[in-house]
Short mmCIF file of C-alpha atoms and ligand atoms in Angstrom, two decimals:
data_model
loop_
_atom_site.label_atom_id
_atom_site.label_comp_id
_atom_site.label_asym_id
_atom_site.label_seq_id
_atom_site.Cartn_x
_atom_site.Cartn_y
_atom_site.Cartn_z
CA MET A 1 -21.63 2.45 18.64
CA SER A 2 -18.66 1.74 20.87
CA ARG A 3 -15.29 3.40 20.31
CA LEU A 4 -13.11 2.30 17.41
CA ILE A 5 -9.46 1.84 18.35
CA VAL A 6 -7.27 1.85 15.25
CA VAL A 7 -3.76 0.48 15.66
CA SER A 8 -0.98 0.78 13.09
CA ASN A 9 2.76 1.19 13.07
CA ARG A 10 2.69 4.50 11.26
CA VAL A 11 0.28 7.07 12.61
CA SER A 12 0.22 9.98 10.26
CA ALA A 13 -3.10 11.73 10.35
CA PRO A 14 -2.47 14.80 8.23
CA LYS A 15 -3.19 18.07 10.01
CA ASP A 16 -4.86 19.31 6.81
CA PRO A 17 -6.34 16.37 4.84
CA ALA A 18 -6.03 18.21 1.47
CA ALA A 19 -2.34 18.74 2.10
CA GLY A 20 -1.62 15.18 3.18
CA SER A 21 1.00 13.33 1.23
CA ALA A 22 0.74 10.24 3.42
CA GLY A 23 0.49 6.75 1.90
CA GLY A 24 -2.75 4.93 1.29
CA LEU A 25 -2.96 3.34 4.71
CA ALA A 26 -2.63 6.60 6.61
CA MET A 27 -5.15 8.45 4.47
CA ALA A 28 -7.67 5.61 4.72
CA LEU A 29 -7.35 5.33 8.48
CA SER A 30 -7.73 9.02 9.16
CA ALA A 31 -10.88 8.97 7.02
CA ALA A 32 -12.13 5.97 9.05
CA LEU A 33 -11.59 7.71 12.34
CA ARG A 34 -13.32 10.89 11.34
CA LYS A 35 -16.57 8.93 11.32
CA TYR A 36 -16.19 6.79 14.44
CA GLU A 37 -15.31 8.09 17.86
CA GLY A 38 -12.15 6.54 19.16
CA LEU A 39 -8.43 6.82 18.85
CA TRP A 40 -5.48 5.91 16.67
CA PHE A 41 -2.59 4.22 18.41
CA GLY A 42 0.90 3.42 17.15
CA TRP A 43 4.55 4.39 16.94
CA SER A 44 5.38 8.10 17.09
CA GLY A 45 8.18 7.68 14.54
CA GLU A 46 10.55 8.95 17.27
CA THR A 47 13.13 7.16 19.38
CA VAL A 48 13.99 7.46 23.05
CA GLU A 49 17.05 6.00 24.78
CA ARG A 50 15.02 3.80 27.20
CA PHE A 51 11.48 2.65 26.44
CA THR A 52 9.05 4.14 29.00
CA GLY A 53 5.68 3.50 27.38
CA GLU A 54 4.77 7.13 27.98
CA LEU A 55 1.99 8.23 25.64
CA ASN A 56 1.92 11.33 23.46
CA ILE A 57 -1.75 12.23 22.96
CA GLU A 58 -2.92 14.91 20.55
CA ASP A 59 -5.83 15.92 18.37
CA ARG A 60 -5.10 15.96 14.63
CA ALA A 61 -7.90 17.27 12.42
CA GLY A 62 -10.55 15.80 14.73
CA VAL A 63 -8.74 12.48 15.24
CA THR A 64 -7.33 11.60 18.68
CA VAL A 65 -3.88 10.17 18.20
CA ALA A 66 -1.92 8.29 20.92
CA THR A 67 1.66 7.33 20.15
CA VAL A 68 4.72 5.91 21.91
CA ASP A 69 8.41 6.41 21.24
CA LEU A 70 10.52 3.28 20.64
CA GLU A 71 14.13 2.47 21.50
CA PRO A 72 16.66 2.59 18.63
CA GLN A 73 17.06 -1.19 18.97
CA ASP A 74 13.29 -1.64 18.48
CA VAL A 75 13.40 0.47 15.33
CA ASP A 76 16.36 -1.52 14.00
CA GLU A 77 14.96 -4.95 14.76
CA TYR A 78 11.22 -4.47 14.54
CA TYR A 79 10.64 -1.77 11.88
CA ASN A 80 13.76 -1.77 9.68
CA GLY A 81 14.46 -5.41 10.54
CA TYR A 82 11.55 -7.86 10.76
CA ALA A 83 8.89 -5.62 9.19
CA ASN A 84 10.88 -4.18 6.30
CA LYS A 85 13.73 -6.64 5.71
CA THR A 86 11.85 -9.85 6.47
CA LEU A 87 8.07 -9.68 6.12
CA TRP A 88 7.84 -6.99 3.43
CA PRO A 89 10.06 -8.73 0.86
CA LEU A 90 8.65 -12.15 1.75
CA PHE A 91 5.04 -10.98 1.40
CA HIS A 92 5.99 -9.44 -1.97
CA HIS A 93 7.50 -12.72 -3.22
CA ARG A 94 11.11 -11.57 -2.91
CA VAL A 95 12.73 -14.35 -0.90
CA ASP A 96 15.98 -13.30 -2.58
CA LEU A 97 15.80 -10.04 -0.60
CA THR A 98 14.42 -11.50 2.62
CA ALA A 99 16.63 -11.36 5.72
CA TYR A 100 16.17 -14.24 8.15
CA GLU A 101 17.81 -12.86 11.31
CA ARG A 102 16.88 -14.24 14.72
CA SER A 103 17.37 -10.84 16.38
CA TYR A 104 14.79 -9.30 14.04
CA GLY A 105 12.17 -11.85 15.06
CA GLU A 106 12.93 -11.25 18.73
CA GLY A 107 12.74 -7.47 18.32
CA TYR A 108 9.42 -7.86 16.49
CA GLU A 109 7.93 -9.96 19.30
CA ARG A 110 9.29 -7.59 21.97
CA THR A 111 7.98 -4.46 20.29
CA ASN A 112 4.55 -5.94 19.69
CA ARG A 113 4.42 -6.90 23.37
CA ARG A 114 5.33 -3.33 24.26
CA PHE A 115 2.59 -1.93 22.07
CA ALA A 116 0.07 -4.30 23.68
CA GLU A 117 1.16 -3.33 27.20
CA VAL A 118 0.80 0.38 26.48
CA LEU A 119 -2.54 0.01 24.69
CA GLN A 120 -4.23 -2.32 27.19
CA PRO A 121 -4.80 0.29 30.00
CA LEU A 122 -6.42 2.65 27.46
CA LEU A 123 -9.11 0.13 26.52
CA GLN A 124 -12.74 0.17 27.64
CA PRO A 125 -14.84 -3.01 27.63
CA ASP A 126 -16.97 -2.03 24.59
CA ASP A 127 -14.11 -0.83 22.42
CA VAL A 128 -13.69 -2.44 19.02
CA ILE A 129 -10.01 -2.79 18.06
CA TRP A 130 -8.82 -2.73 14.47
CA ILE A 131 -5.13 -3.59 13.94
CA HIS A 132 -3.41 -2.92 10.63
CA ASP A 133 -0.70 -4.54 8.59
CA TYR A 134 2.32 -6.82 8.81
CA HIS A 135 4.06 -4.83 11.53
CA MET A 136 1.54 -5.95 14.11
CA ILE A 137 0.53 -9.51 13.33
CA PRO A 138 1.13 -10.97 16.84
CA MET A 139 -0.49 -8.12 18.75
CA ALA A 140 -3.91 -9.71 19.30
CA ARG A 141 -2.20 -12.69 20.97
CA ASP A 142 -0.27 -10.28 23.23
CA LEU A 143 -3.45 -8.35 24.10
CA ARG A 144 -5.29 -11.60 24.90
CA ARG A 145 -2.45 -12.61 27.23
CA LEU A 146 -3.10 -9.35 29.09
CA GLY A 147 -6.76 -10.32 29.48
CA VAL A 148 -8.26 -8.21 26.66
CA LYS A 149 -11.60 -9.74 25.62
CA ASN A 150 -12.72 -7.08 23.12
CA ARG A 151 -13.43 -7.77 19.47
CA ILE A 152 -10.13 -7.46 17.60
CA GLY A 153 -9.86 -7.35 13.82
CA PHE A 154 -6.82 -7.38 11.55
CA PHE A 155 -6.48 -6.00 8.06
CA LEU A 156 -3.49 -6.85 5.88
CA HIS A 157 -2.69 -4.03 3.45
CA THR A 158 -0.05 -6.10 1.62
CA PRO A 159 -0.39 -9.35 -0.29
CA TRP A 160 -0.35 -12.63 1.62
CA PRO A 161 2.44 -14.82 0.22
CA ALA A 162 2.21 -18.24 -1.37
CA ARG A 163 2.67 -21.08 1.13
CA GLN A 164 5.82 -22.32 -0.59
CA LEU A 165 7.47 -18.98 0.19
CA LEU A 166 6.03 -18.43 3.65
CA VAL A 167 7.52 -21.70 4.89
CA THR A 168 11.01 -20.26 4.31
CA LEU A 169 10.36 -18.07 7.37
CA PRO A 170 11.65 -19.60 10.61
CA HIS A 171 8.70 -19.72 13.06
CA HIS A 172 6.14 -19.26 10.31
CA ARG A 173 3.71 -21.42 12.28
CA ARG A 174 4.06 -19.23 15.35
CA LEU A 175 3.27 -16.16 13.26
CA VAL A 176 0.18 -17.68 11.65
CA LYS A 177 -0.97 -19.24 14.92
CA SER A 178 -0.92 -15.81 16.56
CA MET A 179 -3.44 -14.62 13.94
CA PHE A 180 -6.03 -16.98 15.38
CA HIS A 181 -6.38 -14.64 18.37
CA PHE A 182 -8.15 -12.13 16.14
CA ASP A 183 -11.91 -12.30 15.59
CA LEU A 184 -11.66 -11.23 11.95
CA LEU A 185 -8.86 -11.31 9.38
CA GLY A 186 -9.35 -9.04 6.36
CA PHE A 187 -7.52 -9.30 3.04
CA GLN A 188 -7.46 -6.96 0.03
CA THR A 189 -8.31 -9.68 -2.50
CA ARG A 190 -9.76 -13.15 -2.77
CA GLU A 191 -6.38 -14.33 -4.07
CA TRP A 192 -4.51 -13.33 -0.88
CA MET A 193 -7.26 -14.84 1.28
CA GLU A 194 -7.13 -18.14 -0.58
CA LEU A 195 -3.35 -18.29 -0.17
CA PHE A 196 -3.85 -17.88 3.59
CA GLN A 197 -6.46 -20.65 3.61
CA ARG A 198 -4.16 -22.94 1.67
CA TYR A 199 -1.34 -22.43 4.16
CA VAL A 200 -3.68 -23.24 7.05
CA GLU A 201 -4.99 -26.38 5.35
CA VAL A 202 -1.57 -27.74 4.44
CA GLU A 203 0.69 -26.60 7.27
CA ALA A 204 -1.73 -26.62 10.19
CA LYS A 205 -4.19 -29.29 8.98
CA GLY A 206 -6.86 -26.63 9.40
CA VAL A 207 -10.40 -26.69 8.05
CA VAL A 208 -11.90 -23.95 5.92
CA GLY A 209 -15.62 -23.83 6.65
CA PRO A 210 -18.44 -22.36 4.63
CA GLY A 211 -18.76 -18.58 4.99
CA GLY A 212 -15.01 -18.13 5.43
CA ARG A 213 -14.54 -19.42 8.99
CA VAL A 214 -11.25 -21.21 9.43
CA GLU A 215 -10.38 -23.65 12.21
CA ALA A 216 -6.83 -24.49 13.20
CA PHE A 217 -4.54 -24.44 16.25
CA ASP A 218 -7.62 -25.29 18.42
CA ARG A 219 -9.18 -21.93 17.60
CA SER A 220 -11.17 -20.40 14.80
CA VAL A 221 -11.18 -17.07 12.99
CA GLN A 222 -13.44 -15.43 10.42
CA LEU A 223 -11.85 -14.44 7.10
CA GLY A 224 -13.07 -11.82 4.64
CA VAL A 225 -12.14 -9.81 1.54
CA PHE A 226 -12.33 -6.05 1.96
CA PRO A 227 -10.71 -4.19 -0.94
CA ILE A 228 -9.54 -0.80 0.28
CA GLY A 229 -10.66 2.31 -1.58
CA ILE A 230 -10.06 6.04 -1.70
CA ASP A 231 -12.00 9.01 -0.40
CA VAL A 232 -13.48 9.83 -3.82
CA ASP A 233 -15.23 13.08 -2.91
CA GLY A 234 -12.20 14.30 -0.95
CA PHE A 235 -9.96 13.53 -3.90
CA LEU A 236 -12.27 15.29 -6.38
CA ALA A 237 -12.37 18.32 -4.10
CA ALA A 238 -8.55 18.30 -4.04
CA ARG A 239 -8.47 18.09 -7.84
CA ASP A 240 -10.90 20.99 -8.20
CA SER A 241 -9.18 23.16 -5.57
CA LEU A 242 -7.21 26.21 -6.59
CA LEU A 243 -3.89 24.40 -6.25
CA GLY A 244 -5.22 21.31 -8.05
CA GLN A 245 -6.29 23.49 -10.98
CA LYS A 246 -3.06 25.47 -10.95
CA THR A 247 -0.99 22.31 -11.02
CA TYR A 248 -3.00 21.01 -13.94
CA ASP A 249 -2.48 24.27 -15.85
CA ARG A 250 1.22 24.32 -15.01
CA ILE A 251 1.74 20.82 -16.38
CA ALA A 252 -0.35 21.49 -19.45
CA ALA A 253 1.82 24.54 -20.16
CA SER A 254 5.08 22.68 -19.60
CA ALA A 255 3.95 19.65 -21.63
CA ALA A 256 3.42 21.91 -24.65
CA PHE A 257 0.95 19.50 -26.32
CA ARG A 258 3.05 16.43 -25.58
CA SER A 259 1.24 13.49 -23.98
CA MET A 260 2.23 12.86 -20.41
CA ILE A 261 2.50 9.39 -18.91
CA VAL A 262 2.53 9.45 -15.12
CA GLY A 263 3.86 7.08 -12.46
CA VAL A 264 3.64 7.81 -8.74
CA ASP A 265 5.18 5.28 -6.36
CA ARG A 266 7.21 5.12 -3.15
CA LEU A 267 10.76 4.14 -4.07
CA ASP A 268 10.28 0.42 -3.43
CA TYR A 269 11.50 -2.66 -5.32
CA SER A 270 7.95 -4.07 -5.22
CA LYS A 271 6.71 -1.25 -7.47
CA GLY A 272 8.42 -2.56 -10.59
CA LEU A 273 10.09 0.77 -11.35
CA GLU A 274 13.14 -0.67 -13.08
CA GLN A 275 10.97 -2.86 -15.28
CA ARG A 276 8.72 0.15 -15.96
CA LEU A 277 11.61 2.32 -17.13
CA LEU A 278 12.87 -0.53 -19.29
CA GLY A 279 9.38 -0.96 -20.76
CA TYR A 280 9.23 2.75 -21.50
CA GLU A 281 12.67 2.59 -23.10
CA GLN A 282 11.40 -0.28 -25.24
CA PHE A 283 8.45 1.88 -26.26
CA LEU A 284 10.83 4.68 -27.34
CA GLU A 285 12.83 2.13 -29.28
CA ASP A 286 9.77 0.56 -30.92
CA ASN A 287 8.12 3.89 -31.83
CA PRO A 288 10.71 6.36 -33.11
CA SER A 289 8.01 8.59 -34.60
CA MET A 290 6.39 9.09 -31.20
CA ARG A 291 9.59 10.21 -29.50
CA GLY A 292 9.39 13.89 -28.74
CA ASP A 293 5.58 13.74 -28.45
CA VAL A 294 5.46 11.98 -25.12
CA PHE A 295 7.23 12.04 -21.77
CA LEU A 296 7.10 10.10 -18.54
CA LEU A 297 6.71 11.97 -15.26
CA GLN A 298 7.86 9.52 -12.60
CA VAL A 299 7.25 10.81 -9.05
CA THR A 300 9.12 8.59 -6.60
CA PRO A 301 9.62 9.78 -3.03
CA ILE A 302 12.49 8.10 -1.18
CA SER A 303 11.24 5.44 1.22
CA ARG A 304 12.76 3.28 4.01
CA ASP A 305 16.17 4.62 3.17
CA ASP A 306 17.84 3.01 6.21
CA VAL A 307 17.38 -0.39 4.54
CA ASP A 308 20.17 -1.48 2.18
CA THR A 309 17.87 -3.03 -0.45
CA TYR A 310 16.16 0.35 -0.78
CA GLN A 311 19.50 2.11 -1.21
CA ASP A 312 20.38 -0.41 -3.94
CA ILE A 313 17.18 0.07 -5.93
CA ARG A 314 17.55 3.84 -5.58
CA ALA A 315 21.02 3.75 -7.11
CA ARG A 316 19.85 1.48 -9.94
CA LEU A 317 16.94 3.78 -10.77
CA ASP A 318 19.17 6.86 -10.74
CA ALA A 319 21.46 5.15 -13.22
CA LEU A 320 18.65 3.86 -15.43
CA ALA A 321 16.74 7.16 -15.65
CA GLY A 322 20.02 8.92 -16.40
CA ARG A 323 20.98 6.39 -19.06
CA ILE A 324 17.62 6.57 -20.86
CA ASN A 325 17.61 10.37 -20.78
CA GLY A 326 21.19 10.46 -21.99
CA ALA A 327 20.46 8.10 -24.85
CA TYR A 328 17.17 9.58 -26.11
CA ALA A 329 16.84 13.23 -25.02
CA ASP A 330 16.99 16.06 -27.51
CA MET A 331 17.91 19.69 -26.93
CA ASP A 332 14.27 20.56 -26.26
CA TRP A 333 12.87 17.25 -25.00
CA GLN A 334 13.63 14.86 -22.18
CA PRO A 335 11.89 11.46 -22.16
CA ILE A 336 11.80 11.02 -18.35
CA ARG A 337 11.24 13.57 -15.62
CA TYR A 338 12.30 11.63 -12.54
CA LEU A 339 11.45 13.31 -9.23
CA ASN A 340 12.41 11.99 -5.77
CA ARG A 341 9.93 14.11 -3.88
CA THR A 342 6.40 14.12 -2.50
CA PHE A 343 3.51 16.30 -3.59
CA ARG A 344 0.44 17.48 -1.72
CA ARG A 345 -2.75 15.59 -2.56
CA ASP A 346 -4.25 18.54 -4.41
CA GLN A 347 -1.14 18.79 -6.58
CA LEU A 348 -1.13 15.05 -7.21
CA ALA A 349 -4.76 15.19 -8.28
CA GLY A 350 -3.87 17.94 -10.78
CA ILE A 351 -0.94 15.87 -12.06
CA TYR A 352 -3.07 12.75 -12.59
CA ARG A 353 -5.71 14.77 -14.39
CA ALA A 354 -3.14 16.12 -16.82
CA ALA A 355 -1.76 12.66 -17.67
CA ARG A 356 -2.93 10.85 -20.81
CA VAL A 357 -1.70 7.56 -19.34
CA GLY A 358 -1.42 6.31 -15.74
CA LEU A 359 1.30 3.69 -15.41
CA VAL A 360 0.78 1.50 -12.33
CA THR A 361 2.95 -1.57 -12.76
CA PRO A 362 3.99 -3.11 -9.42
CA LEU A 363 5.47 -6.61 -9.49
CA ARG A 364 3.25 -7.43 -6.54
CA ASP A 365 1.06 -5.08 -4.51
CA GLY A 366 -1.63 -5.45 -1.86
CA MET A 367 -4.07 -3.13 -3.65
CA ASN A 368 -2.46 0.06 -5.07
CA LEU A 369 -4.49 3.19 -4.52
CA VAL A 370 -2.63 5.24 -7.14
CA ALA A 371 -4.63 3.27 -9.72
CA LYS A 372 -7.88 4.41 -8.09
CA GLU A 373 -6.74 8.00 -7.61
CA TYR A 374 -5.65 8.22 -11.25
CA VAL A 375 -9.09 7.11 -12.42
CA ALA A 376 -10.90 9.47 -10.04
CA ALA A 377 -8.91 12.48 -11.24
CA GLN A 378 -9.75 12.12 -14.96
CA ASN A 379 -11.84 14.52 -17.04
CA PRO A 380 -15.05 12.54 -17.78
CA ASP A 381 -15.29 13.77 -21.37
CA ASP A 382 -11.62 13.16 -22.24
CA PRO A 383 -10.20 10.65 -19.77
CA GLY A 384 -6.75 9.11 -19.78
CA VAL A 385 -6.01 5.39 -19.84
CA LEU A 386 -4.90 3.30 -16.86
CA ILE A 387 -2.22 0.67 -17.49
CA LEU A 388 -2.32 -1.68 -14.51
CA SER A 389 -0.19 -4.62 -13.45
CA ARG A 390 -2.11 -7.87 -13.24
CA PHE A 391 -0.17 -8.51 -10.01
CA ALA A 392 -1.64 -5.52 -8.15
CA GLY A 393 -4.58 -6.35 -5.89
CA ALA A 394 -6.47 -3.60 -7.76
CA ALA A 395 -6.48 -5.76 -10.91
CA GLU A 396 -9.08 -8.05 -9.27
CA GLN A 397 -11.54 -5.13 -9.39
CA MET A 398 -10.25 -3.04 -12.31
CA GLY A 399 -10.45 -5.41 -15.26
CA GLU A 400 -11.32 -2.52 -17.63
CA ALA A 401 -7.80 -1.12 -17.28
CA LEU A 402 -5.13 -2.27 -19.75
CA LEU A 403 -3.83 -5.16 -17.67
CA VAL A 404 -0.17 -5.98 -18.23
CA ASN A 405 2.54 -8.32 -17.08
CA PRO A 406 5.02 -5.81 -15.61
CA PHE A 407 7.95 -8.23 -16.02
CA SER A 408 7.67 -8.04 -19.81
CA ARG A 409 9.16 -4.94 -21.42
CA GLU A 410 7.55 -5.75 -24.76
CA GLU A 411 4.12 -6.00 -23.14
CA LEU A 412 4.67 -2.68 -21.41
CA SER A 413 5.76 -1.07 -24.65
CA ASP A 414 2.70 -2.39 -26.51
CA ALA A 415 0.37 -1.23 -23.72
CA ILE A 416 1.83 2.28 -23.73
CA HIS A 417 1.35 2.47 -27.48
CA LYS A 418 -2.21 1.19 -27.22
CA ALA A 419 -3.05 3.65 -24.43
CA LEU A 420 -1.64 6.64 -26.33
CA THR A 421 -3.57 5.80 -29.48
CA MET A 422 -6.87 4.67 -27.92
CA PRO A 423 -9.92 6.41 -29.45
CA ARG A 424 -11.85 8.75 -27.19
CA GLU A 425 -15.07 6.67 -27.14
CA GLU A 426 -13.15 3.63 -25.92
CA ARG A 427 -11.36 5.69 -23.28
CA ILE A 428 -14.69 7.06 -22.05
CA ARG A 429 -16.29 3.61 -21.94
CA LYS A 430 -13.40 2.12 -19.97
CA TRP A 431 -13.16 5.08 -17.63
CA LYS A 432 -16.89 4.97 -16.80
CA ALA A 433 -16.66 1.31 -15.82
CA LEU A 434 -13.54 1.92 -13.72
CA MET A 435 -14.96 5.01 -12.05
CA GLN A 436 -18.05 3.03 -11.05
CA VAL A 437 -15.84 0.54 -9.22
CA VAL A 438 -13.79 3.30 -7.57
CA ARG A 439 -16.99 5.00 -6.36
CA ASP A 440 -18.81 1.83 -5.27
CA THR A 441 -15.88 0.55 -3.22
CA ASP A 442 -14.59 3.78 -1.70
CA VAL A 443 -12.86 4.09 1.63
CA ALA A 444 -16.11 4.54 3.57
CA HIS A 445 -17.44 1.31 2.06
CA TRP A 446 -14.22 -0.51 3.06
CA ARG A 447 -14.32 0.81 6.62
CA ASP A 448 -18.03 0.17 7.15
CA GLN A 449 -17.94 -3.34 5.69
CA PHE A 450 -14.99 -4.29 7.88
CA VAL A 451 -16.36 -2.76 11.07
CA ARG A 452 -19.77 -4.35 10.47
CA ALA A 453 -18.20 -7.77 9.96
CA LEU A 454 -16.06 -7.30 13.08
CA ILE A 455 -18.88 -6.38 15.45
CA ASN A 456 -21.21 -9.13 14.21
O1 LIG B 501 0.81 -1.56 3.23
C1 LIG B 501 1.98 -0.93 2.93
C2 LIG B 501 2.11 0.44 3.52
O2 LIG B 501 1.75 0.44 4.86
C3 LIG B 501 1.30 1.48 2.75
O3 LIG B 501 -0.02 1.52 3.09
C4 LIG B 501 2.04 2.72 3.03
O4 LIG B 501 1.89 3.65 2.02
C5 LIG B 501 3.46 2.26 3.13
O5 LIG B 501 3.42 0.88 3.41
C6 LIG B 501 4.22 3.06 4.14
O6 LIG B 501 5.40 2.46 4.50
P1 LIG B 501 6.27 3.01 5.69
O7 LIG B 501 5.33 3.23 6.85
O8 LIG B 501 7.30 1.99 5.97
O9 LIG B 501 6.82 4.30 5.20
#
């Protein structure tokens, strides 16, 4: 087929896929591009005093990557500003944390225009363009203004917000209108897609046709649900690698027959980490006899640390983990091991495998691939139990997990107790059903379904 041009803000194809510690989006996109010929375009992550549009092109593990440096002002207004202080909190239902600054919106528009101007000369007539995530919503409109006629698809990795919240954004209509320059809009779940449809019906007097075509703003666009998945075989290979095995053995030795509960999340307020620690504290309170037999390994790499709301949540988590450890620890036992660092994928796979419980409790999340990785890493004859927030996109597919309301500390405490005491047959039955879903809707399935829908 024609070339696939993948566009995303962060371009982080790992040089060695087993070593990669990149987030879900980056891992999924590098897997996508290893199958299709093409290139991956986006921000280099670097700044330059004056924007030149000069491209850095390199080959990373068989993927051609083309990036541009941005000006510090672009990074402030577009990435830290509109993307991470405006759209991210808004799309995760946190209007209380959303910044509504005019300069951020202007920087976002300017930077998207810059991306479009740099990408346009690289395009060939048959190329299929696939743009990712909230950083780049207006880019199809900007490419069309430059005369680009190619098929252009968009996939939103985050949730789409409820209409009542989206309308708090100045120029919300302009943002949504720009999306009608795509040929296909992909969402993680039916719920996010229906929220988009509702906005269009109410705010733009649009019409939702059969088969998911939506008409508004004198244009039309096809909608679809494409739940993202993981590279199951790659992840199993990482788990069974020497380092994956060693990590498993190391944890088993250090756990000394205690049950490990694991959480792995970027340090982000959307992940429900405070509520999770409070729920775990409640569990310790409710079950004095289980103290000392269990511990929580919470792996939380620092993220977006230039943004004040992220600094705030970091300080609150430091205090909370310290308080709970101070209150409950014994001379030879600590209830929480709280780590602000990343691990290689093979190590992570070993960690998940060693955990009796996987705790994935975001307050709102587009999909959440930790849930899928946790399931994939389990021992089939003695699997652990996944506790999953009902507000993660993954809950739409993973109903066999213990679904919880992450805002309720009592519910979290009860779920942890239930998971730790669940009989083996029940664990195996649930795991089999979950593993089937993880396998059937892996990353290749996601990519192929989206690309097929885009070229049709
Ligand atoms: O969709 C959210 C997301 O793009 C994830 O896929 C990814 O793990 C994370 O955000 C990375 O955020 P950032 O690029 O700001 O570090």
